[in-house]
Coordinates of C-alpha atoms and ligand atoms in Angstrom, one line a residue:
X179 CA 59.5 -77.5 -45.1
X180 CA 59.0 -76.1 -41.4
X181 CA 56.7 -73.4 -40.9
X182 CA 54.3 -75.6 -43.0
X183 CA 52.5 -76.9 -39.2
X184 CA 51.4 -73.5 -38.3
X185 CA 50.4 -72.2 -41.8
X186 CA 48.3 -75.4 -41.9
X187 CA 46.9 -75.0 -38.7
X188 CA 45.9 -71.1 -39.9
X189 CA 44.9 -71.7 -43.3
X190 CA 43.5 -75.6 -42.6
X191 CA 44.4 -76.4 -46.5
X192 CA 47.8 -75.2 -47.4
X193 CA 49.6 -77.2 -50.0
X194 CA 51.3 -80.2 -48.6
X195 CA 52.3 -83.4 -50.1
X196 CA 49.4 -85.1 -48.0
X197 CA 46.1 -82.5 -48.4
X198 CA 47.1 -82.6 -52.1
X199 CA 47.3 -86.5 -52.2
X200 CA 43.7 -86.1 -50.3
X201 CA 42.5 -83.6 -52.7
X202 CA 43.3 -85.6 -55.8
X203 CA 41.5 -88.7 -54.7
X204 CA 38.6 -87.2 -53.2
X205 CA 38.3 -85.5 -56.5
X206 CA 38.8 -88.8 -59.0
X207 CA 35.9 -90.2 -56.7
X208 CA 33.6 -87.6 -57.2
X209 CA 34.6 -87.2 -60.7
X210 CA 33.9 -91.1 -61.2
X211 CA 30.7 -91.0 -59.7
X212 CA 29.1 -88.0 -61.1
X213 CA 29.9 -87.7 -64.7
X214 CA 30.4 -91.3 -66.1
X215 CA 28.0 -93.7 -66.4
X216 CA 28.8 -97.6 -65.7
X217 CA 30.3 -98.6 -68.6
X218 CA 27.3 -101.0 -69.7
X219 CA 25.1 -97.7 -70.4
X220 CA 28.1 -96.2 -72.8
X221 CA 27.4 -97.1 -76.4
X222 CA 30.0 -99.3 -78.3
X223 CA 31.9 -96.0 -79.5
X224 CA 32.6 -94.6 -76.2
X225 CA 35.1 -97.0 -74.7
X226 CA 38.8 -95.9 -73.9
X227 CA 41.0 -98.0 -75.4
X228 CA 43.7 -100.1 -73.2
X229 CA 47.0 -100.5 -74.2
X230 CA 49.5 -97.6 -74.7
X231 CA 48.3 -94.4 -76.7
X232 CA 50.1 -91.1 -77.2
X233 CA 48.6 -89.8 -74.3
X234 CA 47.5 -90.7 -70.9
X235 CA 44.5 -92.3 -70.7
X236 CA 42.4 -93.8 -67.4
X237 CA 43.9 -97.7 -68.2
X238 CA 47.1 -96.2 -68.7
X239 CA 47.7 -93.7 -66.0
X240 CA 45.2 -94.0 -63.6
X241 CA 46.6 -91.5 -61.4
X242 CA 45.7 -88.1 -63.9
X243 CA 42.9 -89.2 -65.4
X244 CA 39.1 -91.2 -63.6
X245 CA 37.9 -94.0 -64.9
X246 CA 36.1 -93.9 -68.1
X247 CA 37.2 -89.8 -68.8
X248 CA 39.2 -89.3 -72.1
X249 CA 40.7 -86.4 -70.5
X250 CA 40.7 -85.4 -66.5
X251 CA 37.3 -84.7 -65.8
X252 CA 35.6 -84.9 -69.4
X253 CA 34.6 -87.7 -70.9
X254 CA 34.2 -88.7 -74.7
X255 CA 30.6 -88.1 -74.6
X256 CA 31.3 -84.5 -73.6
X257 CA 33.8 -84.1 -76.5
X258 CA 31.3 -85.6 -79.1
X259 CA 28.8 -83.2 -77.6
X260 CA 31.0 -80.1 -78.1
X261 CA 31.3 -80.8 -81.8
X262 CA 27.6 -81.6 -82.3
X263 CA 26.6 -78.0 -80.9
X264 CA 29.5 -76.3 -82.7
X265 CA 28.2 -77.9 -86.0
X266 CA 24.8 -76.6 -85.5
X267 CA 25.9 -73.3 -84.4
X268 CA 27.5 -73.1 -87.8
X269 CA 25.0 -74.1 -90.1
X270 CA 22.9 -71.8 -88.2
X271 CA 24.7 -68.8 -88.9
X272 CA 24.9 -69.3 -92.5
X273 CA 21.5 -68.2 -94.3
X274 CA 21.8 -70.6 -97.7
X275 CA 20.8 -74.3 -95.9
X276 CA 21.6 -75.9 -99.2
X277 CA 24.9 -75.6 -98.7
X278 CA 27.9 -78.0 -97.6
X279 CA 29.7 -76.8 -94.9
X280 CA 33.6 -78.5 -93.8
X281 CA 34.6 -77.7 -91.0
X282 CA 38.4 -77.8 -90.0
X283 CA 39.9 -77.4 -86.6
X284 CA 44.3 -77.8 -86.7
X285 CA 46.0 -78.5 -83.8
X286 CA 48.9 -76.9 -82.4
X287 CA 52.4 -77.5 -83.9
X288 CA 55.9 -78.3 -82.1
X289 CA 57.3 -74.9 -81.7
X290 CA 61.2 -74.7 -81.1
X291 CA 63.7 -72.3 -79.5
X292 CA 67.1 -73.7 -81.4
X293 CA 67.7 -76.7 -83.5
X294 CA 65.9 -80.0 -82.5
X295 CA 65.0 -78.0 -78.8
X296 CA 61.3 -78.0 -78.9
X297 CA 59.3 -75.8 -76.5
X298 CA 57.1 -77.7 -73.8
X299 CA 54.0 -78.7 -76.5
X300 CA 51.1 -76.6 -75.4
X301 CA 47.7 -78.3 -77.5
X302 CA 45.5 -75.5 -79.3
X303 CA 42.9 -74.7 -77.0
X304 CA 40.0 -75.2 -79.8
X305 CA 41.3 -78.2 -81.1
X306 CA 41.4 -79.8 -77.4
X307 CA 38.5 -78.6 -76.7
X308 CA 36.5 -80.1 -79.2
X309 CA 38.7 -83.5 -79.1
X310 CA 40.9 -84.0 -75.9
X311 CA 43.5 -84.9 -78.5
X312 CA 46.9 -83.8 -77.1
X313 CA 48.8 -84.6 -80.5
X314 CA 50.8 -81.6 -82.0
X315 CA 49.9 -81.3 -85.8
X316 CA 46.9 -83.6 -85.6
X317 CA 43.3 -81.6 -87.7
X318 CA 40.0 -82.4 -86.9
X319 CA 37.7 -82.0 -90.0
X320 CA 33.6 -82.2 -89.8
X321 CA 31.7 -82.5 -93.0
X322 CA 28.4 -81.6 -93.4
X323 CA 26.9 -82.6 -96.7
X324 CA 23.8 -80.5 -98.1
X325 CA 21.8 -83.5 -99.0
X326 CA 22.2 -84.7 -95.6
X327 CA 21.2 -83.9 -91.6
X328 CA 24.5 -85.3 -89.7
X329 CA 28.0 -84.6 -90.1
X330 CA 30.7 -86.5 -90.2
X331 CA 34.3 -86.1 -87.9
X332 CA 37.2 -87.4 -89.2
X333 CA 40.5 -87.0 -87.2
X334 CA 43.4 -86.9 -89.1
X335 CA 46.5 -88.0 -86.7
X336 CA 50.1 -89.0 -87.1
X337 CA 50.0 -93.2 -88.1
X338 CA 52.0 -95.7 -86.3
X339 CA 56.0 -94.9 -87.1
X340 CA 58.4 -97.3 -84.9
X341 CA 60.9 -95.0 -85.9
X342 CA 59.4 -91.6 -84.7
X343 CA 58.2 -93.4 -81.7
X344 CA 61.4 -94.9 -80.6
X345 CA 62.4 -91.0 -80.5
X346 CA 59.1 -89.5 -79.3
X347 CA 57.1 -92.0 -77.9
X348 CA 54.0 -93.7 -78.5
X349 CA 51.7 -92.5 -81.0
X350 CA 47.7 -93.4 -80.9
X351 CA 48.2 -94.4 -84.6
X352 CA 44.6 -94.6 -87.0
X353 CA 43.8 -97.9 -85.9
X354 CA 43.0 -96.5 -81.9
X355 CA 42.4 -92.8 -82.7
X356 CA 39.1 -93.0 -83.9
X357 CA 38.0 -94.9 -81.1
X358 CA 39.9 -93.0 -77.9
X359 CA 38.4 -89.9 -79.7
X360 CA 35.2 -91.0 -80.3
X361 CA 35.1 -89.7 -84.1
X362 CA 33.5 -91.3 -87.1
X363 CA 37.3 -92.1 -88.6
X364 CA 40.7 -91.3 -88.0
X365 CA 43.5 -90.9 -91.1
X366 CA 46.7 -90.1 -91.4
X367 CA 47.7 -86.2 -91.3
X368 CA 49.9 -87.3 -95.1
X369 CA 46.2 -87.7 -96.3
X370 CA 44.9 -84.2 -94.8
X371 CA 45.5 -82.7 -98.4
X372 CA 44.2 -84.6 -100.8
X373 CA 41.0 -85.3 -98.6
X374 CA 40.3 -81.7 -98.2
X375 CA 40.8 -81.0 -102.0
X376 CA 38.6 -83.7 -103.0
X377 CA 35.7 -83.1 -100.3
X378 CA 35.5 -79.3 -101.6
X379 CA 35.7 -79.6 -104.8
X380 CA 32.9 -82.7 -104.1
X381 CA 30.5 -80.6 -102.7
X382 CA 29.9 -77.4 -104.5
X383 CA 28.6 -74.9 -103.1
X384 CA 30.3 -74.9 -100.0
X385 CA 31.3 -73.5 -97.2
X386 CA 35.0 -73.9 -95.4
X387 CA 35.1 -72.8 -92.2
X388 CA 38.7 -72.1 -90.6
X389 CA 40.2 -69.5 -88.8
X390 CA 42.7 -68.0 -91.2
X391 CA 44.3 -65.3 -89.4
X392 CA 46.4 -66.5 -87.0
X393 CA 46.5 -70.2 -88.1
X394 CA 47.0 -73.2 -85.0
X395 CA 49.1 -75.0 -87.3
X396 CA 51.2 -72.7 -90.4
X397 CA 52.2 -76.1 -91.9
X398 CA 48.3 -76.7 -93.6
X399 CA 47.5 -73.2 -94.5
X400 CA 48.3 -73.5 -97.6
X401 CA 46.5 -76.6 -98.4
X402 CA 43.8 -74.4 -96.9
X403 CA 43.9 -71.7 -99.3
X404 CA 45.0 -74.0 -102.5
X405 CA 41.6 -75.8 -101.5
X406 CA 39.4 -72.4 -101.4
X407 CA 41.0 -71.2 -104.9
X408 CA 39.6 -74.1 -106.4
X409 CA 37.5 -75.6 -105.0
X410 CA 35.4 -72.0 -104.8
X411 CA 34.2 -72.5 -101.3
X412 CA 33.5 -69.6 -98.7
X413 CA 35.6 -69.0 -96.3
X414 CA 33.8 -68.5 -93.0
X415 CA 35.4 -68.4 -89.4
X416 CA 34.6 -70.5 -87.0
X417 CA 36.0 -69.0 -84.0
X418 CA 33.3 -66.9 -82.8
X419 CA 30.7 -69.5 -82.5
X420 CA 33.5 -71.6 -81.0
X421 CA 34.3 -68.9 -78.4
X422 CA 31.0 -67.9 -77.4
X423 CA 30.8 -72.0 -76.3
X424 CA 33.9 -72.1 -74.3
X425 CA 33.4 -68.7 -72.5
X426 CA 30.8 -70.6 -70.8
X427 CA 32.1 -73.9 -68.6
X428 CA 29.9 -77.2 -68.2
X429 CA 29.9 -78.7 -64.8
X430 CA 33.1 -80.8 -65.3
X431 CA 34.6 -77.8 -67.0
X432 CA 33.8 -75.9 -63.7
X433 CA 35.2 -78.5 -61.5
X434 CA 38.6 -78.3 -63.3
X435 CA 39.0 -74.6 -62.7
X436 CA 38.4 -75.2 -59.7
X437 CA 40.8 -77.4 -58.8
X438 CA 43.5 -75.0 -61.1
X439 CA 42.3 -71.9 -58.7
X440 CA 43.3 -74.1 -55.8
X441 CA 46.2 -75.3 -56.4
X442 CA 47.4 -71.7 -57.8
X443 CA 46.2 -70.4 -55.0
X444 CA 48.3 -72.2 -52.5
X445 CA 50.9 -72.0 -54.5
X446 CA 50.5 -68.3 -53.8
X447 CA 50.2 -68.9 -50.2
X448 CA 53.4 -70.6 -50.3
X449 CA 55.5 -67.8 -52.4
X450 CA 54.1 -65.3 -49.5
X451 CA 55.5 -67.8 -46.6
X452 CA 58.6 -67.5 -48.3
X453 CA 59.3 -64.1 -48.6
X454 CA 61.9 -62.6 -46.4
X455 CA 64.4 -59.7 -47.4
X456 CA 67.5 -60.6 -49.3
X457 CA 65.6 -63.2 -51.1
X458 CA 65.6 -63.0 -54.7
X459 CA 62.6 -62.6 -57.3
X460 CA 63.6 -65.4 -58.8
X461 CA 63.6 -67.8 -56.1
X462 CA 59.6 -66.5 -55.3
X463 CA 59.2 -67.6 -58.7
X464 CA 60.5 -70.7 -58.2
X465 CA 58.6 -71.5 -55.1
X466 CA 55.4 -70.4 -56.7
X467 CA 56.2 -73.0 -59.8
X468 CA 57.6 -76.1 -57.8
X469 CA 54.1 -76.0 -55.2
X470 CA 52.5 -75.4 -58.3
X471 CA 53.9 -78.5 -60.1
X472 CA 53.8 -80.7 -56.8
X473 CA 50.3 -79.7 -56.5
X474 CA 49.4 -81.2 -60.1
X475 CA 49.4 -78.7 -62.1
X476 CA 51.7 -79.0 -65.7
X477 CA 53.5 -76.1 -65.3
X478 CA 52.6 -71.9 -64.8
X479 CA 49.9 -70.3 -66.8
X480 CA 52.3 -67.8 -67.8
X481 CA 55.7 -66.4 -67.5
X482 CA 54.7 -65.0 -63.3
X483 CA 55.3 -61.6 -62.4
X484 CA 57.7 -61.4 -59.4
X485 CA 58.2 -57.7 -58.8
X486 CA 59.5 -56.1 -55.9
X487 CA 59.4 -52.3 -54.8
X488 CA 59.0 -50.0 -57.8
X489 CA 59.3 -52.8 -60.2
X490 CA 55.7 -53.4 -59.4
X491 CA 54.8 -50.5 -61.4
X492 CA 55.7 -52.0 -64.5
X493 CA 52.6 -54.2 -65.4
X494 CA 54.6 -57.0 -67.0
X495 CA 57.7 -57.1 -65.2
X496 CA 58.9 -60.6 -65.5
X497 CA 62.8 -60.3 -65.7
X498 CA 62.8 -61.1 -61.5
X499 CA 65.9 -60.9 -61.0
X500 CA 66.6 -58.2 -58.2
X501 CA 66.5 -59.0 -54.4
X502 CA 63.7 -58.0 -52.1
X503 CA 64.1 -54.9 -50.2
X504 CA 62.8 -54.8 -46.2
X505 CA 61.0 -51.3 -47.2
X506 CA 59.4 -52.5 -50.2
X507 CA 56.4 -54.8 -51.1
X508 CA 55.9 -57.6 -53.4
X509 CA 53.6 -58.2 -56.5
X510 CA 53.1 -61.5 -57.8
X511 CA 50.9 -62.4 -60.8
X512 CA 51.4 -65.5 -61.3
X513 CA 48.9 -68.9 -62.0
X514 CA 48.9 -72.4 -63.4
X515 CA 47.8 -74.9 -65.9
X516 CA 46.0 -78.2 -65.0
X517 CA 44.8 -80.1 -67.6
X518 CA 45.0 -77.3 -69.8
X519 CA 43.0 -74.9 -67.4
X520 CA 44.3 -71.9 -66.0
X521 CA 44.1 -69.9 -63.1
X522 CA 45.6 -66.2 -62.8
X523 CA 46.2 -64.7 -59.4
X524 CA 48.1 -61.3 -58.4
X525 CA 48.6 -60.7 -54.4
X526 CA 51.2 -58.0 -52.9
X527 CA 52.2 -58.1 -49.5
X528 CA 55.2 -56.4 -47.6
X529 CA 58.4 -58.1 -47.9
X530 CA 59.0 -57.2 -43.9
X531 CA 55.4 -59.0 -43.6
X532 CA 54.4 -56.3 -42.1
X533 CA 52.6 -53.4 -44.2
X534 CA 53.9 -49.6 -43.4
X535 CA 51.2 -47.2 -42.2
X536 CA 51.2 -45.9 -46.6
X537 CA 51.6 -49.3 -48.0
X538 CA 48.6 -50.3 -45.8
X539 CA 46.5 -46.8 -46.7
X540 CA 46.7 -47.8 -50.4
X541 CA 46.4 -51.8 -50.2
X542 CA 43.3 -51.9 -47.9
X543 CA 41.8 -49.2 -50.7
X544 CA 42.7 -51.5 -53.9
X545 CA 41.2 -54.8 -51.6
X546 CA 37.9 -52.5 -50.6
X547 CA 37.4 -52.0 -54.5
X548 CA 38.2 -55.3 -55.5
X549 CA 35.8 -57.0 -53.2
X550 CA 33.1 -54.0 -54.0
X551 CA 33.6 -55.1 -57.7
X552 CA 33.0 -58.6 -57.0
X553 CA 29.8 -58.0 -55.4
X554 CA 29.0 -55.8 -58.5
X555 CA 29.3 -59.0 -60.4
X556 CA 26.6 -60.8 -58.5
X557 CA 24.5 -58.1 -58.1
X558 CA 24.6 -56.4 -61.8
X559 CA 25.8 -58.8 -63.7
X560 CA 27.6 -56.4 -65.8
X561 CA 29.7 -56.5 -69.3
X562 CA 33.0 -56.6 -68.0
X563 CA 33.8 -53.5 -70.2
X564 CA 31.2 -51.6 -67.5
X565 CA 32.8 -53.6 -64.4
X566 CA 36.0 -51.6 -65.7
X567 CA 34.2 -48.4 -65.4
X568 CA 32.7 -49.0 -62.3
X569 CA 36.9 -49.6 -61.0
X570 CA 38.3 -46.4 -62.5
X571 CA 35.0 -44.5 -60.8
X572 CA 35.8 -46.2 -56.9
X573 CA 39.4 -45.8 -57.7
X574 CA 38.9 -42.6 -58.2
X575 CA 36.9 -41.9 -55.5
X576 CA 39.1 -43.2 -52.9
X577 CA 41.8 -41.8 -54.0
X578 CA 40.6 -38.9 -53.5
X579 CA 39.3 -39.7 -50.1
X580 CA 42.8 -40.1 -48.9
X581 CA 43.8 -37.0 -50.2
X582 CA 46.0 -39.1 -53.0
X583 CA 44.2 -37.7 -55.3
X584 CA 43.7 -33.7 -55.6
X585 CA 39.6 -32.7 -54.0
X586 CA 38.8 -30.1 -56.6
X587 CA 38.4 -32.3 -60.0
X588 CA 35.7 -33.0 -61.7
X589 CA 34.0 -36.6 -62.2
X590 CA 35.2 -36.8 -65.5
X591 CA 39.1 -35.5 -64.4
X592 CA 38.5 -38.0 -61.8
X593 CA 38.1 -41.0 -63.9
X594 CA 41.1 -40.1 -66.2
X595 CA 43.3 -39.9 -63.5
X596 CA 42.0 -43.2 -61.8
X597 CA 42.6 -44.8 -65.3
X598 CA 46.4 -43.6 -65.9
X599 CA 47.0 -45.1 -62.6
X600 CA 45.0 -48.2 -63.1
X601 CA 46.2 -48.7 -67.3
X602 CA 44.8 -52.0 -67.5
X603 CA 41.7 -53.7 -67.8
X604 CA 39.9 -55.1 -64.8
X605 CA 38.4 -58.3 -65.8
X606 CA 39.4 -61.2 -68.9
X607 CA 37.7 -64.4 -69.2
X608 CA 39.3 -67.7 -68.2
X609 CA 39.6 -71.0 -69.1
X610 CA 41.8 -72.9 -71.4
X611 CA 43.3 -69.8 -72.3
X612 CA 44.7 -67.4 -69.8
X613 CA 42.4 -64.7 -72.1
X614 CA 40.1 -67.0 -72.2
X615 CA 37.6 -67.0 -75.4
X616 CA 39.3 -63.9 -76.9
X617 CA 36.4 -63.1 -79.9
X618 CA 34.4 -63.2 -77.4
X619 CA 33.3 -59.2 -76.2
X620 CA 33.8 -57.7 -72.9
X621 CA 30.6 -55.7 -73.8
X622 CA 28.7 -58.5 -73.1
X623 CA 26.8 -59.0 -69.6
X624 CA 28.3 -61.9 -67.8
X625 CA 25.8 -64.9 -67.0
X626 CA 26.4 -67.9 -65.0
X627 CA 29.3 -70.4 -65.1
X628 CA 31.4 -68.0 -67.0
X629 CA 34.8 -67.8 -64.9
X630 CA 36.1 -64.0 -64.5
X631 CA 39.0 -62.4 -63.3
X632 CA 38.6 -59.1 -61.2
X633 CA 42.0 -57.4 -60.6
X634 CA 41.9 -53.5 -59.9
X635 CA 45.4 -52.0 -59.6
X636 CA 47.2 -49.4 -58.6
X637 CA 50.6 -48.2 -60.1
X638 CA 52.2 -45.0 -58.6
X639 CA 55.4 -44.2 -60.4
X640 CA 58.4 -43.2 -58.4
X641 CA 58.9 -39.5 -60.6
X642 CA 54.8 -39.5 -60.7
X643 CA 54.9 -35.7 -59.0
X644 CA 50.7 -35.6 -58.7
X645 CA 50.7 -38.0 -56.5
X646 CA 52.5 -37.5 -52.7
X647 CA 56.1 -38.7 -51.9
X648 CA 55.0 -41.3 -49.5
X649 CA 52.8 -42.8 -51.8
X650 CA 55.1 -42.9 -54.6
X651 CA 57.3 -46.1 -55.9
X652 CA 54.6 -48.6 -55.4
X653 CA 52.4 -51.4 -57.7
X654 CA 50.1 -52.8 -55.9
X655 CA 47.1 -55.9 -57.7
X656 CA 44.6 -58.1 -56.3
X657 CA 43.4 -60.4 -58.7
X658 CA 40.9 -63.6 -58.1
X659 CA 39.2 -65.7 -60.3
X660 CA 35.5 -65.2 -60.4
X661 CA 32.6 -68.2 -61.0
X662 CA 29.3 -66.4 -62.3
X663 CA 26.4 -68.0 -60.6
X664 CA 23.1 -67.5 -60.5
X665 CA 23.3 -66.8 -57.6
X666 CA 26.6 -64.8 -55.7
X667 CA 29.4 -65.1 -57.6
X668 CA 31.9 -67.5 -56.3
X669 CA 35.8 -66.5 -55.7
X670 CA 37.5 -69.6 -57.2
X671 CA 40.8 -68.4 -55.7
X672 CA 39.5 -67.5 -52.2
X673 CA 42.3 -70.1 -50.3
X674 CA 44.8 -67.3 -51.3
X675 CA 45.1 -65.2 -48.3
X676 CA 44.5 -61.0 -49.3
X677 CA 43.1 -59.9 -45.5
X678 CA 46.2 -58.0 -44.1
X679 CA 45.9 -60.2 -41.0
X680 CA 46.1 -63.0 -43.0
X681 CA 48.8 -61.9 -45.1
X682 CA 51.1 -60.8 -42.0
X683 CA 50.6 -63.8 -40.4
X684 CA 51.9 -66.0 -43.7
X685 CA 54.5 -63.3 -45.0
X686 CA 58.2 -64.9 -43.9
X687 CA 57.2 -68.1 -42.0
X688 CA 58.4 -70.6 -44.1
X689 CA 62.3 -71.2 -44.7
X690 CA 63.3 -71.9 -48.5
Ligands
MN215 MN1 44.6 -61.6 -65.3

């Protein structure tokens, strides 16, 4: 790719086969020094197996995962440590202490789109966070007796099958599982039922705690509920208390948003190089998803958003399929998955890369309240349910400033018409999940090491009459990825370029 010499020498880290070479081993370094231990200060049960597993391990492929880590970046003790705290935090919330409590956590099942076609497996984000396990249909279960003050975690897995795997691939198998994943024993998933009927029915009066409502894995449900019937436990749901630990990222869970930010970010930068007129949605898409993919990352966080002109006023617009228009500008809302970490990023930016005298007027006031809002975060720490009122109140505001929005309203009036043109929310949590931690309120103040996004909008529809002609037709969404502090808040996604001088200088630089 050309034009990649001068966006380097502008941006000083735009993706290219070499800074992201760099990047990864200056990160496995770090990443093997901080977090792990020499291995003759790991106890017996934390050692990663060699030989082939079902996954990739540090022996196996050195080149995704450091030294001693179970997955990138978190190591077993980490894993062990998220289901010791989950454990407690459940116990805890139940008043009656004499009480069992069983504790079961699915994975994710193969999902298909026609006969024998899977979908790429994406894990359940609870189950790999609490075990690194990226096997589909595998269940963690953690017994607690009554008469007893530690638990027990037993991993049930798919066994050794020569036939699957000569289809599939390697499988961890029993044996290895309960070792790689540093649980107390591993079984077969065959044995799931029968286990689970016989440890509730052993230990009367229990609790079962699962999340029934939208279950990981439809295939045990009804082993769950067959279990509850007679075995009269009480169903409680573990989600919550599961939520309210991953909404808030340990230091290696920081490090890997990071590192998703980045890499979405450029990714970003690149899609903007290569926008010219005539050039379709779709191929923006694509340049977003191969840097993304080049870059590390697994693949987009999401279907992206590629919208040109007027489309941008449709929030999720993802059919990109029309060619870009000189006259119009581009939204993107697009991110990426690295290790099961997401980042979520919306820029617009003229397709002429250069932003008309209105197109400028109403992009330099979205970026003026996005940045506003950010600083809000540092200085307020708000719920992110108040950070959304605090948008509709500077939209407002501004809009009126500019005459976009009529002088003689009310503040009330003012807010109402801020919000119909800004329908969404401003902020979600992120992490594993895109909406990340989802039981988790957004009435809640935000503290440190929660990751945030902040992405005021403004969609002006091209009949909207209220609002004047010039300024109709348009979509226009700034969206970063925010890292609570305790001190300022750090903008995870700050290598994507959003200054207009930055963003003229990238827009059409680079050929396809
Ligand atoms: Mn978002």
């Amino acid at each position: 790719m050309n034009g990649i010499k001068y966006l380097s020498l502008r941006f000083g880290k735009l993706v290219t086969k070499n800074s992201t070479r760099v990047l990864r081993q200056k990160y496995l370094r770090q990443m093997s020094t901080m977090q792990n231990p020499p291995d003759s200060e790991l106890k017996p049960q934390f050692t990663i197996p060699k030989g082939i597993v079902g996954q990739p391990t540090c022996h196996t492929h050195p080149h995704l995962v450091p030294h001693g880590h179970l997955t990138c970046g978190i190591t077993q003790m980490e894993y062990k440590e998220r289901r010791e705290v989950l454990v407690s935090k459940l116990i805890g919330e139940v008043d009656n202490v004499h009480r069992s409590h069983v504790i079961v956590i699915p994975a994710a099942r193969k999902q298909y789109m026609s006969d024998k076609i899977p979908y790429v497996f994406r894990q359940n984000s609870d189950f790999f966070y609490l075990t690194g396990c990226l096997e589909p249909s595998a269940i963690l279960v953690m017994v607690k007796p009554a008469t007893r003050d530690t638990y027990k975690s037993i991993l049930f897995v798919h066994d050794k099958d020569s036939h699957a795997e000569l289809w599939e691939g390697p499988r961890t198998g029993c044996n290895v599982a309960a070792t790689l994943f540093a649980v107390d024993e591993a079984q077969p998933v065959d044995n799931f039922n029968n286990f689970l009927h016989r440890t509730v029915a052993a230990s009367k009066p229990s609790v079962l705690w699962y999340h029934n409502e939208t279950p990981a894995n439809p295939d045990i449900h009804e082993t769950i509920r067959s279990s509850l019937r007679q075995g009269q436990a009480a169903l409680e749901d573990p989600q919550r208390a599961l939520h309210q630990m991953r909404v808030v990222k340990s230091p290696a869970e920081v490090e890997l948003m990071k590192e998703t930010c980045y890499i979405g970010s450029q990714s970003v930068n690149m899609a903007m190089a290569c926008t010219k007129p005539g050039v379709s949605e779709h191929a923006i898409s694509s340049v977003f998803e191969y840097t993304c993919r080049m870059s590390g990352a697994e693949h987009g966080a999401f279907p992206p958003v590629v919208a040109g002109g007027p489309r941008a006023t449709h929030i999720h617009y993802v059919a990109n399929n029309q060619l870009l228009d000189p006259r119009d500008m581009l939204l993107i809302d697009a991110g990426c998955q690295r290790w099961l970490y997401n980042s979520d990023i919306s820029r617009t930016w003229p397709v002429s890369g250069k932003f008309s005298k209105h197109h400028r007027i109403l992009y330099e006031l979205v970026l003026s309240v996005q940045k506003r809002l950010i600083e809000l975060l540092g200085e307020q720490r708000p719920a992110l349910d108040q950070l959304f009122d605090h948008m509709c109140r500077l939209l407002g505001t501004s809009l009126q400033q500019e005459g976009i929005l009529p002088k003689n309203i009310d503040t009330n009036e003012l807010i109402g018409r801020a919000y119909r043109l800004c329908p969404h929310h401003v902020s979600h949590y992120l992490g594993l999940d895109v909406h990340d931690a989802p039981l988790v309120r957004r009435r809640v103040p935000v503290c440190a090491n929660m990751v945030v996004t902040v992405e005021p909008g403004i969609y002006i529809r091209p009949d909207d009459t209220t609002v004047p002609e010039e300024f109709r037709g348009v979509g226009i969404r700034i969206e970063d990825d925010v890292l609570i502090t305790e001190g300022d808040p750090i903008v995870l996604t700050d290598a994507c370029a959003k200054e207009v001088h930055d963003i003229e200088a990238i827009v059409g630089k680079q050929n396809i």
